[in-house]
Short mmCIF file of N, CA and C in Angstrom, two decimals:
data_model
loop_
_atom_site.label_atom_id
_atom_site.label_comp_id
_atom_site.label_asym_id
_atom_site.label_seq_id
_atom_site.Cartn_x
_atom_site.Cartn_y
_atom_site.Cartn_z
N MET U 1 -7.59 -12.69 28.54
CA MET U 1 -6.44 -10.91 28.46
C MET U 1 -5.49 -11.05 27.51
N ARG U 2 -4.71 -12.13 27.16
CA ARG U 2 -3.97 -12.30 26.27
C ARG U 2 -4.31 -12.07 24.78
N ALA U 3 -5.53 -12.52 24.64
CA ALA U 3 -6.48 -12.47 23.50
C ALA U 3 -6.51 -11.15 22.70
N ALA U 4 -7.34 -10.60 23.82
CA ALA U 4 -7.36 -8.83 24.00
C ALA U 4 -6.23 -8.07 23.62
N GLU U 5 -4.82 -8.34 24.14
CA GLU U 5 -3.72 -8.01 23.65
C GLU U 5 -3.24 -8.00 22.21
N GLU U 6 -3.30 -9.37 22.18
CA GLU U 6 -2.75 -9.50 20.23
C GLU U 6 -4.01 -8.71 19.56
N ASN U 7 -5.20 -8.79 20.22
CA ASN U 7 -6.30 -8.19 19.06
C ASN U 7 -5.62 -6.58 18.93
N ARG U 8 -5.37 -6.10 20.01
CA ARG U 8 -5.02 -4.63 20.55
C ARG U 8 -3.78 -4.62 19.58
N LEU U 9 -2.68 -5.24 19.70
CA LEU U 9 -1.49 -5.00 18.88
C LEU U 9 -1.88 -4.98 17.24
N ALA U 10 -2.81 -6.40 16.91
CA ALA U 10 -3.12 -6.27 15.57
C ALA U 10 -3.32 -5.23 14.89
N ARG U 11 -4.60 -4.59 15.80
CA ARG U 11 -5.56 -3.56 15.36
C ARG U 11 -4.26 -2.22 15.14
N ALA U 12 -3.51 -2.13 16.10
CA ALA U 12 -2.24 -0.97 15.99
C ALA U 12 -1.36 -1.13 14.92
N VAL U 13 -1.22 -2.47 14.29
CA VAL U 13 -0.27 -2.94 13.14
C VAL U 13 -1.09 -2.65 12.37
N THR U 14 -2.54 -2.68 11.86
CA THR U 14 -3.29 -2.59 10.84
C THR U 14 -3.31 -1.14 10.44
N ASP U 15 -3.57 -0.39 11.60
CA ASP U 15 -3.75 0.95 11.49
C ASP U 15 -2.32 1.65 10.78
N LEU U 16 -1.30 1.57 11.77
CA LEU U 16 -0.21 2.07 11.33
C LEU U 16 0.26 1.57 10.15
N PHE U 17 -0.06 0.60 9.40
CA PHE U 17 0.65 -0.11 8.18
C PHE U 17 -0.30 -0.25 7.15
N ALA U 18 -1.48 0.80 7.52
CA ALA U 18 -2.73 0.99 6.49
C ALA U 18 -1.99 1.42 5.02
N PRO U 19 -2.69 0.86 3.81
CA PRO U 19 -2.13 1.07 2.59
C PRO U 19 -1.96 2.63 2.09
N PRO U 20 -2.92 3.45 2.69
CA PRO U 20 -2.42 4.93 2.60
C PRO U 20 -1.45 5.17 3.07
N ASN U 21 -1.04 4.81 4.43
CA ASN U 21 0.00 5.58 5.27
C ASN U 21 1.28 4.96 4.55
N LEU U 22 1.33 3.64 3.89
CA LEU U 22 2.59 3.40 3.35
C LEU U 22 2.94 3.90 2.24
N VAL U 23 1.93 4.08 1.40
CA VAL U 23 1.79 5.00 -0.12
C VAL U 23 2.42 6.28 0.26
N MET U 24 1.98 6.92 1.50
CA MET U 24 2.64 8.12 1.76
C MET U 24 3.97 8.25 2.32
N ALA U 25 4.08 7.28 2.86
CA ALA U 25 5.57 7.20 3.81
C ALA U 25 6.56 6.71 2.78
N MET U 26 5.97 5.81 1.61
CA MET U 26 7.09 5.31 0.86
C MET U 26 7.80 6.35 -0.23
N PRO U 27 7.47 7.17 -0.98
CA PRO U 27 8.09 8.21 -1.78
C PRO U 27 8.91 8.95 -1.24
N PRO U 28 8.58 9.84 -0.12
CA PRO U 28 9.54 10.60 0.37
C PRO U 28 10.97 9.91 0.90
N VAL U 29 10.73 8.78 1.31
CA VAL U 29 11.86 7.72 1.77
C VAL U 29 12.69 7.54 0.99
N ALA U 30 12.14 6.67 -0.28
CA ALA U 30 12.94 6.46 -1.62
C ALA U 30 13.25 7.79 -2.10
N GLY U 31 12.91 8.81 -2.04
CA GLY U 31 13.42 10.16 -2.88
C GLY U 31 14.47 10.49 -2.43
N ILE U 32 14.61 10.55 -1.04
CA ILE U 32 15.65 10.86 -0.21
C ILE U 32 16.89 9.93 -0.88
N ALA U 33 16.47 8.82 -0.51
CA ALA U 33 17.92 7.93 -1.07
C ALA U 33 18.14 7.90 -2.36
N ALA U 34 17.23 7.92 -3.28
CA ALA U 34 17.59 8.25 -4.72
C ALA U 34 18.10 9.32 -5.19
N GLY U 35 17.47 10.52 -4.81
CA GLY U 35 17.85 11.85 -5.21
C GLY U 35 18.00 12.98 -4.39
N GLY U 36 18.42 12.65 -3.02
CA GLY U 36 18.44 13.48 -2.10
C GLY U 36 17.51 14.44 -1.66
N TRP U 37 17.62 15.53 -1.19
CA TRP U 37 16.48 16.67 -1.03
C TRP U 37 15.74 16.81 -1.99
N PRO U 38 16.41 17.08 -3.22
CA PRO U 38 14.97 17.14 -4.40
C PRO U 38 14.30 16.28 -4.74
N GLY U 39 14.82 14.74 -4.08
CA GLY U 39 14.05 13.51 -4.27
C GLY U 39 12.92 13.85 -3.62
N VAL U 40 13.06 14.33 -1.89
CA VAL U 40 12.01 14.35 -1.14
C VAL U 40 11.11 15.27 -1.66
N ALA U 41 11.38 16.23 -2.25
CA ALA U 41 10.06 17.06 -2.77
C ALA U 41 9.05 16.31 -3.84
N TRP U 42 9.87 15.60 -4.51
CA TRP U 42 8.96 14.87 -5.76
C TRP U 42 8.51 13.92 -5.18
N GLY U 43 8.77 13.20 -3.90
CA GLY U 43 8.63 11.88 -3.12
C GLY U 43 7.38 12.79 -2.36
N LEU U 44 7.18 13.80 -1.74
CA LEU U 44 5.84 14.29 -0.62
C LEU U 44 5.05 14.70 -2.24
N LEU U 45 5.33 15.45 -3.42
CA LEU U 45 4.09 15.35 -4.27
C LEU U 45 3.47 13.94 -4.56
N ALA U 46 4.35 13.08 -4.96
CA ALA U 46 3.64 11.72 -5.30
C ALA U 46 3.31 11.10 -4.02
N ALA U 47 3.26 11.37 -3.12
CA ALA U 47 2.61 10.66 -1.53
C ALA U 47 1.27 11.54 -1.58
N ALA U 48 1.38 12.78 -1.71
CA ALA U 48 0.39 13.45 -1.51
C ALA U 48 -0.70 13.15 -2.99
N LEU U 49 -0.44 12.76 -4.11
CA LEU U 49 -1.46 12.41 -4.85
C LEU U 49 -1.66 11.01 -5.13
N CYS U 50 -0.86 10.27 -4.87
CA CYS U 50 -0.99 8.82 -4.45
C CYS U 50 -1.74 8.34 -3.37
N GLY U 51 -1.33 9.05 -2.20
CA GLY U 51 -1.70 8.38 -0.86
C GLY U 51 -2.81 9.04 -0.03
N GLY U 52 -2.36 10.59 -0.29
CA GLY U 52 -2.95 11.70 0.32
C GLY U 52 -4.61 11.65 -0.17
N VAL U 53 -4.65 12.17 -1.54
CA VAL U 53 -5.93 11.99 -2.00
C VAL U 53 -6.83 10.78 -1.76
N PRO U 54 -6.43 9.24 -1.90
CA PRO U 54 -7.57 8.30 -1.79
C PRO U 54 -7.40 8.25 -0.14
N ALA U 55 -6.37 8.83 0.71
CA ALA U 55 -6.93 8.58 2.25
C ALA U 55 -8.09 9.72 2.44
N LEU U 56 -8.27 10.75 1.77
CA LEU U 56 -9.05 11.73 2.00
C LEU U 56 -10.58 11.29 1.28
N VAL U 57 -10.45 10.65 0.36
CA VAL U 57 -11.48 9.81 -0.21
C VAL U 57 -12.12 8.94 0.76
N ILE U 58 -11.16 8.15 1.36
CA ILE U 58 -12.00 7.16 2.50
C ILE U 58 -12.55 7.43 3.23
N TRP U 59 -11.64 8.85 4.14
CA TRP U 59 -11.86 9.38 5.27
C TRP U 59 -13.56 9.75 5.06
N ALA U 60 -13.64 10.67 3.99
CA ALA U 60 -14.79 11.08 3.37
C ALA U 60 -15.98 10.15 3.50
N GLY U 61 -15.78 8.88 3.00
CA GLY U 61 -16.69 8.02 2.66
C GLY U 61 -16.84 7.22 4.02
N VAL U 62 -16.02 7.19 5.04
CA VAL U 62 -16.56 6.65 6.26
C VAL U 62 -17.27 7.80 7.09
N ARG U 63 -17.12 8.77 6.97
CA ARG U 63 -17.38 9.69 7.88
C ARG U 63 -19.00 10.13 7.35
N SER U 64 -19.09 9.86 6.03
CA SER U 64 -20.40 9.99 5.24
C SER U 64 -21.37 8.79 5.47
N GLY U 65 -20.43 7.58 5.86
CA GLY U 65 -21.08 6.29 6.42
C GLY U 65 -21.38 5.74 4.75
N ARG U 66 -21.01 5.97 3.86
CA ARG U 66 -20.84 5.44 2.32
C ARG U 66 -20.02 4.10 2.88
N LEU U 67 -18.85 4.11 3.34
CA LEU U 67 -17.77 3.29 3.72
C LEU U 67 -18.01 2.70 5.15
N GLY U 68 -17.99 1.37 5.50
CA GLY U 68 -17.98 1.08 6.82
C GLY U 68 -16.95 1.20 7.49
N ASP U 69 -15.60 1.22 7.06
CA ASP U 69 -14.60 1.50 7.70
C ASP U 69 -13.21 1.94 7.12
N ARG U 70 -12.27 2.45 7.43
CA ARG U 70 -11.40 2.91 6.69
C ARG U 70 -10.40 1.94 6.20
N HIS U 71 -10.43 0.63 6.41
CA HIS U 71 -9.70 -0.54 6.22
C HIS U 71 -10.42 -1.11 4.81
N ILE U 72 -11.53 -0.67 4.58
CA ILE U 72 -12.84 -1.03 3.67
C ILE U 72 -12.73 -2.66 3.66
N THR U 73 -13.40 -3.25 4.93
CA THR U 73 -13.36 -4.68 5.06
C THR U 73 -14.58 -5.32 4.26
N ASP U 74 -15.41 -4.72 3.94
CA ASP U 74 -16.62 -5.16 3.29
C ASP U 74 -16.02 -4.81 1.56
N ARG U 75 -15.85 -6.21 1.43
CA ARG U 75 -15.61 -6.36 -0.19
C ARG U 75 -16.62 -5.67 -1.26
N ALA U 76 -17.61 -5.57 -0.89
CA ALA U 76 -19.01 -5.20 -1.68
C ALA U 76 -18.46 -3.58 -1.86
N GLN U 77 -17.57 -2.82 -0.99
CA GLN U 77 -17.69 -1.63 -0.87
C GLN U 77 -16.31 -1.09 -2.18
N ARG U 78 -15.48 -2.16 -2.01
CA ARG U 78 -14.06 -1.94 -2.72
C ARG U 78 -14.28 -1.56 -4.00
N PRO U 79 -15.26 -2.06 -4.98
CA PRO U 79 -15.05 -1.58 -6.57
C PRO U 79 -14.90 -0.15 -6.72
N ARG U 80 -16.04 0.64 -6.56
CA ARG U 80 -16.08 2.05 -6.72
C ARG U 80 -14.98 2.51 -6.39
N LEU U 81 -14.54 2.38 -4.93
CA LEU U 81 -13.50 2.86 -4.34
C LEU U 81 -12.00 2.99 -5.15
N LEU U 82 -11.81 1.40 -5.53
CA LEU U 82 -10.79 1.14 -6.10
C LEU U 82 -10.61 1.72 -7.47
N VAL U 83 -11.64 1.96 -8.35
CA VAL U 83 -11.41 2.66 -9.56
C VAL U 83 -11.47 4.21 -9.13
N LEU U 84 -11.97 4.83 -7.98
CA LEU U 84 -11.18 6.37 -7.62
C LEU U 84 -9.93 6.23 -7.33
N ILE U 85 -9.28 5.38 -6.75
CA ILE U 85 -8.05 5.18 -6.17
C ILE U 85 -7.12 5.05 -7.77
N THR U 86 -7.27 4.36 -8.18
CA THR U 86 -6.92 4.17 -9.39
C THR U 86 -6.79 5.12 -10.45
N ALA U 87 -7.90 6.28 -10.53
CA ALA U 87 -7.98 7.08 -11.22
C ALA U 87 -6.91 8.37 -10.55
N ALA U 88 -6.84 8.56 -9.30
CA ALA U 88 -6.23 9.18 -8.76
C ALA U 88 -4.40 9.01 -8.81
N VAL U 89 -4.04 7.69 -8.81
CA VAL U 89 -2.59 7.25 -9.19
C VAL U 89 -2.52 7.32 -10.72
N ALA U 90 -3.34 7.28 -11.40
CA ALA U 90 -2.95 7.77 -12.79
C ALA U 90 -2.64 9.31 -13.07
N VAL U 91 -3.92 9.87 -12.48
CA VAL U 91 -3.41 11.17 -12.74
C VAL U 91 -2.39 11.37 -12.08
N ALA U 92 -1.92 10.97 -10.86
CA ALA U 92 -0.52 11.60 -10.34
C ALA U 92 0.80 11.09 -11.17
N LEU U 93 0.56 10.09 -11.95
CA LEU U 93 1.54 9.77 -12.72
C LEU U 93 1.44 10.60 -13.92
N ALA U 94 0.72 10.99 -14.50
CA ALA U 94 0.57 11.80 -15.60
C ALA U 94 1.17 13.19 -14.96
N VAL U 95 0.70 13.80 -13.69
CA VAL U 95 1.18 14.95 -13.52
C VAL U 95 2.69 14.97 -12.87
N LEU U 96 3.22 13.77 -12.60
CA LEU U 96 4.62 13.50 -12.50
C LEU U 96 5.43 13.63 -13.52
N VAL U 97 4.95 13.08 -14.84
CA VAL U 97 5.99 12.79 -15.86
C VAL U 97 5.84 13.86 -16.74
N THR U 98 4.78 14.81 -16.34
CA THR U 98 4.51 16.09 -17.07
C THR U 98 5.61 17.41 -16.46
N LEU U 99 5.83 17.24 -15.23
CA LEU U 99 6.46 18.35 -14.50
C LEU U 99 7.83 17.61 -14.45
N GLY U 100 8.04 16.53 -15.01
CA GLY U 100 9.59 15.95 -15.27
C GLY U 100 10.39 15.40 -13.92
N ALA U 101 9.60 14.74 -13.27
CA ALA U 101 9.63 14.00 -11.89
C ALA U 101 11.12 13.21 -12.30
N PRO U 102 11.87 12.94 -11.08
CA PRO U 102 12.82 11.77 -11.52
C PRO U 102 12.30 10.43 -11.91
N ALA U 103 13.34 9.67 -12.59
CA ALA U 103 12.62 8.45 -12.93
C ALA U 103 12.38 7.39 -12.16
N PHE U 104 13.05 7.53 -10.79
CA PHE U 104 12.95 6.60 -10.02
C PHE U 104 11.42 6.88 -9.21
N ILE U 105 10.98 8.06 -9.05
CA ILE U 105 9.65 8.65 -8.48
C ILE U 105 8.73 7.99 -9.75
N VAL U 106 8.69 8.39 -10.99
CA VAL U 106 8.30 7.98 -12.14
C VAL U 106 7.60 6.24 -11.58
N TRP U 107 8.69 5.34 -11.81
CA TRP U 107 8.56 4.23 -11.58
C TRP U 107 8.12 3.45 -10.66
N SER U 108 8.23 4.36 -9.59
CA SER U 108 7.14 3.74 -8.19
C SER U 108 6.13 4.07 -8.37
N VAL U 109 5.59 5.12 -8.87
CA VAL U 109 3.95 5.38 -9.07
C VAL U 109 3.37 4.29 -10.15
N ILE U 110 4.49 4.13 -11.06
CA ILE U 110 4.15 3.07 -11.94
C ILE U 110 3.71 1.61 -11.51
N SER U 111 4.70 1.52 -10.57
CA SER U 111 4.28 0.06 -9.71
C SER U 111 3.35 0.32 -8.86
N MET U 112 2.73 1.40 -8.35
CA MET U 112 1.62 1.40 -7.79
C MET U 112 0.43 0.98 -8.68
N LEU U 113 0.57 1.70 -10.08
CA LEU U 113 -0.75 1.54 -10.62
C LEU U 113 -0.60 0.00 -10.98
N ALA U 114 0.27 -0.31 -11.28
CA ALA U 114 0.46 -1.95 -11.73
C ALA U 114 -0.19 -2.91 -10.57
N GLY U 115 0.17 -2.61 -9.17
CA GLY U 115 -0.09 -3.28 -8.48
C GLY U 115 -1.36 -3.07 -8.30
N LEU U 116 -2.20 -2.14 -8.29
CA LEU U 116 -3.78 -1.83 -8.56
C LEU U 116 -4.28 -2.90 -9.52
N ALA U 117 -3.55 -2.89 -10.54
CA ALA U 117 -4.39 -3.53 -11.66
C ALA U 117 -4.14 -4.80 -11.65
N VAL U 118 -3.47 -5.36 -10.97
CA VAL U 118 -3.33 -6.80 -10.54
C VAL U 118 -4.31 -7.34 -9.73
N THR U 119 -4.42 -6.62 -8.42
CA THR U 119 -5.13 -6.72 -7.26
C THR U 119 -6.39 -6.47 -7.29
N ALA U 120 -6.65 -5.50 -7.72
CA ALA U 120 -8.04 -4.79 -8.16
C ALA U 120 -9.06 -5.57 -8.69
N PRO U 121 -9.00 -6.31 -9.63
CA PRO U 121 -9.59 -7.26 -10.20
C PRO U 121 -9.98 -8.37 -9.33
N LEU U 122 -8.73 -8.81 -8.64
CA LEU U 122 -9.05 -10.26 -8.08
C LEU U 122 -9.70 -10.08 -6.77
N THR U 123 -9.89 -8.94 -6.17
CA THR U 123 -10.81 -8.79 -4.76
C THR U 123 -12.21 -8.67 -5.55
N LEU U 124 -12.42 -8.67 -6.62
CA LEU U 124 -13.74 -8.61 -6.90
C LEU U 124 -14.30 -10.15 -6.82
N LEU U 125 -13.36 -10.85 -6.72
CA LEU U 125 -13.97 -12.63 -6.80
C LEU U 125 -13.25 -13.13 -5.63
N TRP U 126 -12.16 -12.51 -4.71
CA TRP U 126 -12.15 -13.29 -3.52
C TRP U 126 -11.03 -11.95 -2.93
N LYS U 127 -11.24 -12.06 -1.66
CA LYS U 127 -10.64 -10.62 -0.88
C LYS U 127 -9.20 -10.76 -0.31
N VAL U 128 -8.79 -10.54 -1.64
CA VAL U 128 -7.30 -10.26 -1.25
C VAL U 128 -6.61 -9.44 -0.60
N SER U 129 -5.39 -9.45 0.46
CA SER U 129 -5.11 -8.43 1.25
C SER U 129 -4.48 -7.02 0.74
N PHE U 130 -5.08 -6.11 0.60
CA PHE U 130 -4.46 -4.85 0.32
C PHE U 130 -2.96 -4.31 1.13
N HIS U 131 -3.29 -4.46 2.36
CA HIS U 131 -2.47 -4.40 3.26
C HIS U 131 -1.06 -4.91 2.99
N ALA U 132 -1.21 -6.29 2.70
CA ALA U 132 -0.06 -7.29 2.46
C ALA U 132 0.36 -6.90 1.01
N ALA U 133 -0.58 -6.61 0.35
CA ALA U 133 0.25 -6.51 -1.30
C ALA U 133 1.12 -5.01 -1.00
N VAL U 134 0.33 -4.08 -0.43
CA VAL U 134 1.05 -2.67 -0.31
C VAL U 134 2.40 -2.93 0.61
N ALA U 135 2.46 -3.22 1.36
CA ALA U 135 3.35 -3.59 2.19
C ALA U 135 4.52 -3.97 1.75
N ALA U 136 4.14 -5.49 1.07
CA ALA U 136 5.27 -6.09 0.17
C ALA U 136 5.96 -5.21 -1.02
N GLY U 137 5.07 -4.54 -1.64
CA GLY U 137 5.44 -3.80 -2.79
C GLY U 137 6.13 -2.62 -2.32
N THR U 138 6.02 -2.14 -0.90
CA THR U 138 6.74 -1.00 -0.50
C THR U 138 8.13 -1.46 -0.17
N VAL U 139 8.12 -2.43 0.41
CA VAL U 139 9.14 -3.17 0.53
C VAL U 139 10.39 -3.17 -0.73
N VAL U 140 9.88 -3.74 -1.62
CA VAL U 140 10.47 -4.05 -3.06
C VAL U 140 10.92 -2.88 -3.56
N THR U 141 9.97 -2.03 -3.45
CA THR U 141 10.45 -0.64 -4.27
C THR U 141 11.22 -0.07 -3.31
N LEU U 142 11.34 0.03 -1.89
CA LEU U 142 12.32 1.01 -1.41
C LEU U 142 13.76 -0.04 -1.36
N ALA U 143 13.84 -1.29 -1.62
CA ALA U 143 14.61 -2.04 -2.19
C ALA U 143 15.65 -1.71 -3.30
N GLN U 144 15.21 -0.90 -4.17
CA GLN U 144 15.64 -0.32 -5.27
C GLN U 144 16.07 1.14 -4.79
N ALA U 145 16.16 1.77 -3.68
CA ALA U 145 16.57 3.07 -3.27
C ALA U 145 17.92 2.68 -2.41
N ILE U 146 17.56 1.73 -1.53
CA ILE U 146 18.50 1.63 -0.41
C ILE U 146 19.04 0.12 -0.65
N PRO U 147 20.17 0.01 -0.20
CA PRO U 147 20.77 -1.43 -0.41
C PRO U 147 19.75 -2.37 0.03
N PRO U 148 19.54 -3.41 -0.69
CA PRO U 148 18.63 -4.78 -0.46
C PRO U 148 19.07 -5.42 0.60
N HIS U 149 20.35 -5.55 1.16
CA HIS U 149 20.62 -6.49 2.03
C HIS U 149 20.45 -5.88 3.38
N ILE U 150 19.60 -4.45 3.35
CA ILE U 150 19.23 -3.61 4.28
C ILE U 150 17.45 -3.67 4.25
N ALA U 151 16.93 -3.50 3.21
CA ALA U 151 15.62 -3.42 3.15
C ALA U 151 14.98 -4.51 3.19
N TYR U 152 15.49 -5.48 2.70
CA TYR U 152 14.76 -7.08 3.07
C TYR U 152 14.68 -7.51 4.07
N PRO U 153 15.80 -7.64 5.14
CA PRO U 153 15.95 -8.05 6.10
C PRO U 153 14.87 -7.37 7.38
N ILE U 154 14.70 -5.85 6.98
CA ILE U 154 14.28 -4.99 7.90
C ILE U 154 12.84 -5.32 7.51
N GLY U 155 12.25 -5.47 6.35
CA GLY U 155 11.02 -5.34 5.52
C GLY U 155 9.99 -6.03 5.71
N ALA U 156 10.94 -7.59 5.43
CA ALA U 156 10.31 -8.79 5.48
C ALA U 156 9.32 -9.30 6.88
N PRO U 157 10.14 -9.14 8.01
CA PRO U 157 9.38 -9.27 9.05
C PRO U 157 8.20 -8.41 9.27
N LEU U 158 8.36 -7.14 8.66
CA LEU U 158 7.23 -6.05 8.77
C LEU U 158 5.90 -6.45 7.88
N VAL U 159 6.32 -7.09 6.74
CA VAL U 159 5.31 -7.52 5.92
C VAL U 159 4.53 -8.96 6.42
N ALA U 160 5.38 -9.53 7.48
CA ALA U 160 4.74 -10.68 8.26
C ALA U 160 3.97 -10.55 9.26
N LEU U 161 4.56 -9.23 9.71
CA LEU U 161 3.63 -8.65 10.91
C LEU U 161 2.18 -8.40 10.53
N VAL U 162 2.48 -7.45 9.44
CA VAL U 162 1.10 -7.07 8.73
C VAL U 162 -0.16 -8.31 8.56
N ALA U 163 0.71 -9.24 7.94
CA ALA U 163 0.02 -10.36 7.35
C ALA U 163 -0.63 -10.81 8.42
N TRP U 164 0.19 -11.00 9.78
CA TRP U 164 -0.44 -11.78 11.01
C TRP U 164 -1.55 -10.83 11.36
N ALA U 165 -1.31 -9.61 11.58
CA ALA U 165 -2.44 -8.61 11.89
C ALA U 165 -3.59 -8.69 11.43
N ARG U 166 -3.98 -8.78 10.07
CA ARG U 166 -5.07 -8.94 9.22
C ARG U 166 -5.71 -10.32 9.62
N VAL U 167 -4.94 -11.36 9.81
CA VAL U 167 -5.65 -12.88 9.86
C VAL U 167 -5.99 -12.60 11.39
N GLU U 168 -4.99 -12.13 12.25
CA GLU U 168 -5.50 -12.09 13.89
C GLU U 168 -7.01 -11.33 13.92
N LEU U 169 -6.83 -10.40 13.33
CA LEU U 169 -8.27 -9.65 13.14
C LEU U 169 -9.57 -10.34 12.52
N THR U 170 -9.29 -11.56 12.00
CA THR U 170 -10.19 -11.91 11.06
C THR U 170 -10.74 -11.51 10.03
N ASP U 171 -9.92 -10.36 9.25
CA ASP U 171 -10.28 -9.81 7.80
C ASP U 171 -9.87 -10.31 6.72
N HIS U 172 -8.69 -11.09 6.92
CA HIS U 172 -8.34 -12.12 6.03
C HIS U 172 -8.03 -13.58 6.55
N THR U 173 -8.10 -14.51 5.71
CA THR U 173 -7.21 -15.51 5.53
C THR U 173 -5.90 -15.36 5.56
N PHE U 174 -4.81 -16.62 5.91
CA PHE U 174 -3.46 -16.72 5.77
C PHE U 174 -3.43 -16.90 4.29
N ALA U 175 -4.29 -17.06 3.24
CA ALA U 175 -4.04 -17.33 2.11
C ALA U 175 -4.26 -15.96 1.12
N GLN U 176 -5.38 -15.36 1.66
CA GLN U 176 -5.59 -13.65 1.55
C GLN U 176 -4.25 -12.86 1.46
N THR U 177 -3.68 -12.93 2.53
CA THR U 177 -2.27 -12.17 2.78
C THR U 177 -1.21 -12.73 2.01
N ALA U 178 -0.98 -13.87 2.29
CA ALA U 178 0.38 -14.60 1.62
C ALA U 178 -0.09 -14.39 0.03
N VAL U 179 -1.13 -14.41 -0.52
CA VAL U 179 -1.02 -13.87 -2.22
C VAL U 179 -1.13 -12.63 -2.10
N GLY U 180 -1.64 -11.63 -1.30
CA GLY U 180 -1.53 -10.15 -1.50
C GLY U 180 0.05 -9.86 -1.60
N ALA U 181 0.55 -10.52 -0.52
CA ALA U 181 1.94 -10.03 -0.36
C ALA U 181 2.83 -10.46 -1.67
N LEU U 182 2.56 -12.10 -2.35
CA LEU U 182 3.50 -12.05 -3.37
C LEU U 182 3.06 -11.26 -4.48
N LEU U 183 1.65 -11.19 -4.61
CA LEU U 183 1.20 -10.17 -5.77
C LEU U 183 2.03 -8.76 -5.52
N GLY U 184 1.97 -8.31 -4.25
CA GLY U 184 2.75 -6.77 -4.41
C GLY U 184 4.01 -6.75 -4.74
N ALA U 185 4.92 -8.01 -4.23
CA ALA U 185 6.14 -7.88 -4.43
C ALA U 185 6.39 -8.27 -5.69
N ALA U 186 5.86 -9.32 -6.37
CA ALA U 186 6.32 -9.55 -7.91
C ALA U 186 5.70 -8.26 -8.79
N THR U 187 4.35 -7.74 -8.24
CA THR U 187 4.50 -6.51 -9.28
C THR U 187 5.61 -5.70 -9.39
N CYS U 188 5.88 -5.36 -8.06
CA CYS U 188 6.94 -4.41 -7.89
C CYS U 188 8.00 -4.32 -8.54
N TRP U 189 8.50 -5.89 -8.26
CA TRP U 189 9.76 -6.34 -8.61
C TRP U 189 9.75 -6.61 -10.25
N THR U 190 8.70 -6.54 -11.04
CA THR U 190 8.44 -6.85 -12.64
C THR U 190 8.67 -5.39 -12.86
N VAL U 191 7.90 -4.85 -12.28
CA VAL U 191 7.90 -2.78 -13.00
C VAL U 191 9.43 -2.56 -12.91
N PHE U 192 10.01 -2.54 -12.02
CA PHE U 192 11.26 -2.29 -11.77
C PHE U 192 12.48 -3.14 -12.64
N ALA U 193 12.19 -4.43 -12.85
CA ALA U 193 12.75 -5.06 -14.21
C ALA U 193 12.85 -4.37 -15.38
N LEU U 194 11.79 -3.74 -15.48
CA LEU U 194 11.65 -3.51 -16.66
C LEU U 194 12.09 -1.99 -17.09
N ALA U 195 12.46 -1.34 -16.10
CA ALA U 195 12.55 -0.02 -15.86
C ALA U 195 13.87 0.19 -16.62
N PRO U 196 14.03 0.91 -17.69
CA PRO U 196 15.53 1.43 -18.24
C PRO U 196 16.80 1.59 -17.36
#
């Protein structure tokens, strides 16, 4: 009975903190912290382009049978999808820069693109956890907009919870979630360290 309950919890965590959900939630939250209500509007646009478009592509792929599930557990299905997601984020970046989005929103999207550039090639060789990478990157990004002493103590346990859920469901090994979290955090931290 306990195993079934843990599995149910792990599934709920996996679904709630899926990469598209985090990518759609983070920009408006960071936007309001960094730029007030105008920042929310820019954040919503970034969320729609960077998270909404890929979520729709994944939903359509699952519905049509081209993708096995919305978490893309079959690594063989990831390459083409990752190219589409990377293209969507690149287009989002171009749109946001062209429209004059605030620097923080632009750098947030750059960090997403950098994260994809690092993790996407790795997944061709090894099934690194995108859930863990995006969760960790989200925490690091939010720590640029809200005080780090608030962001990290709240965010770190959530990243650990996401990693636990992925291992519990046997979708990833501990190493795959740990490397994903380290790559997501390090990539975002590096991008913001380079920001003017």
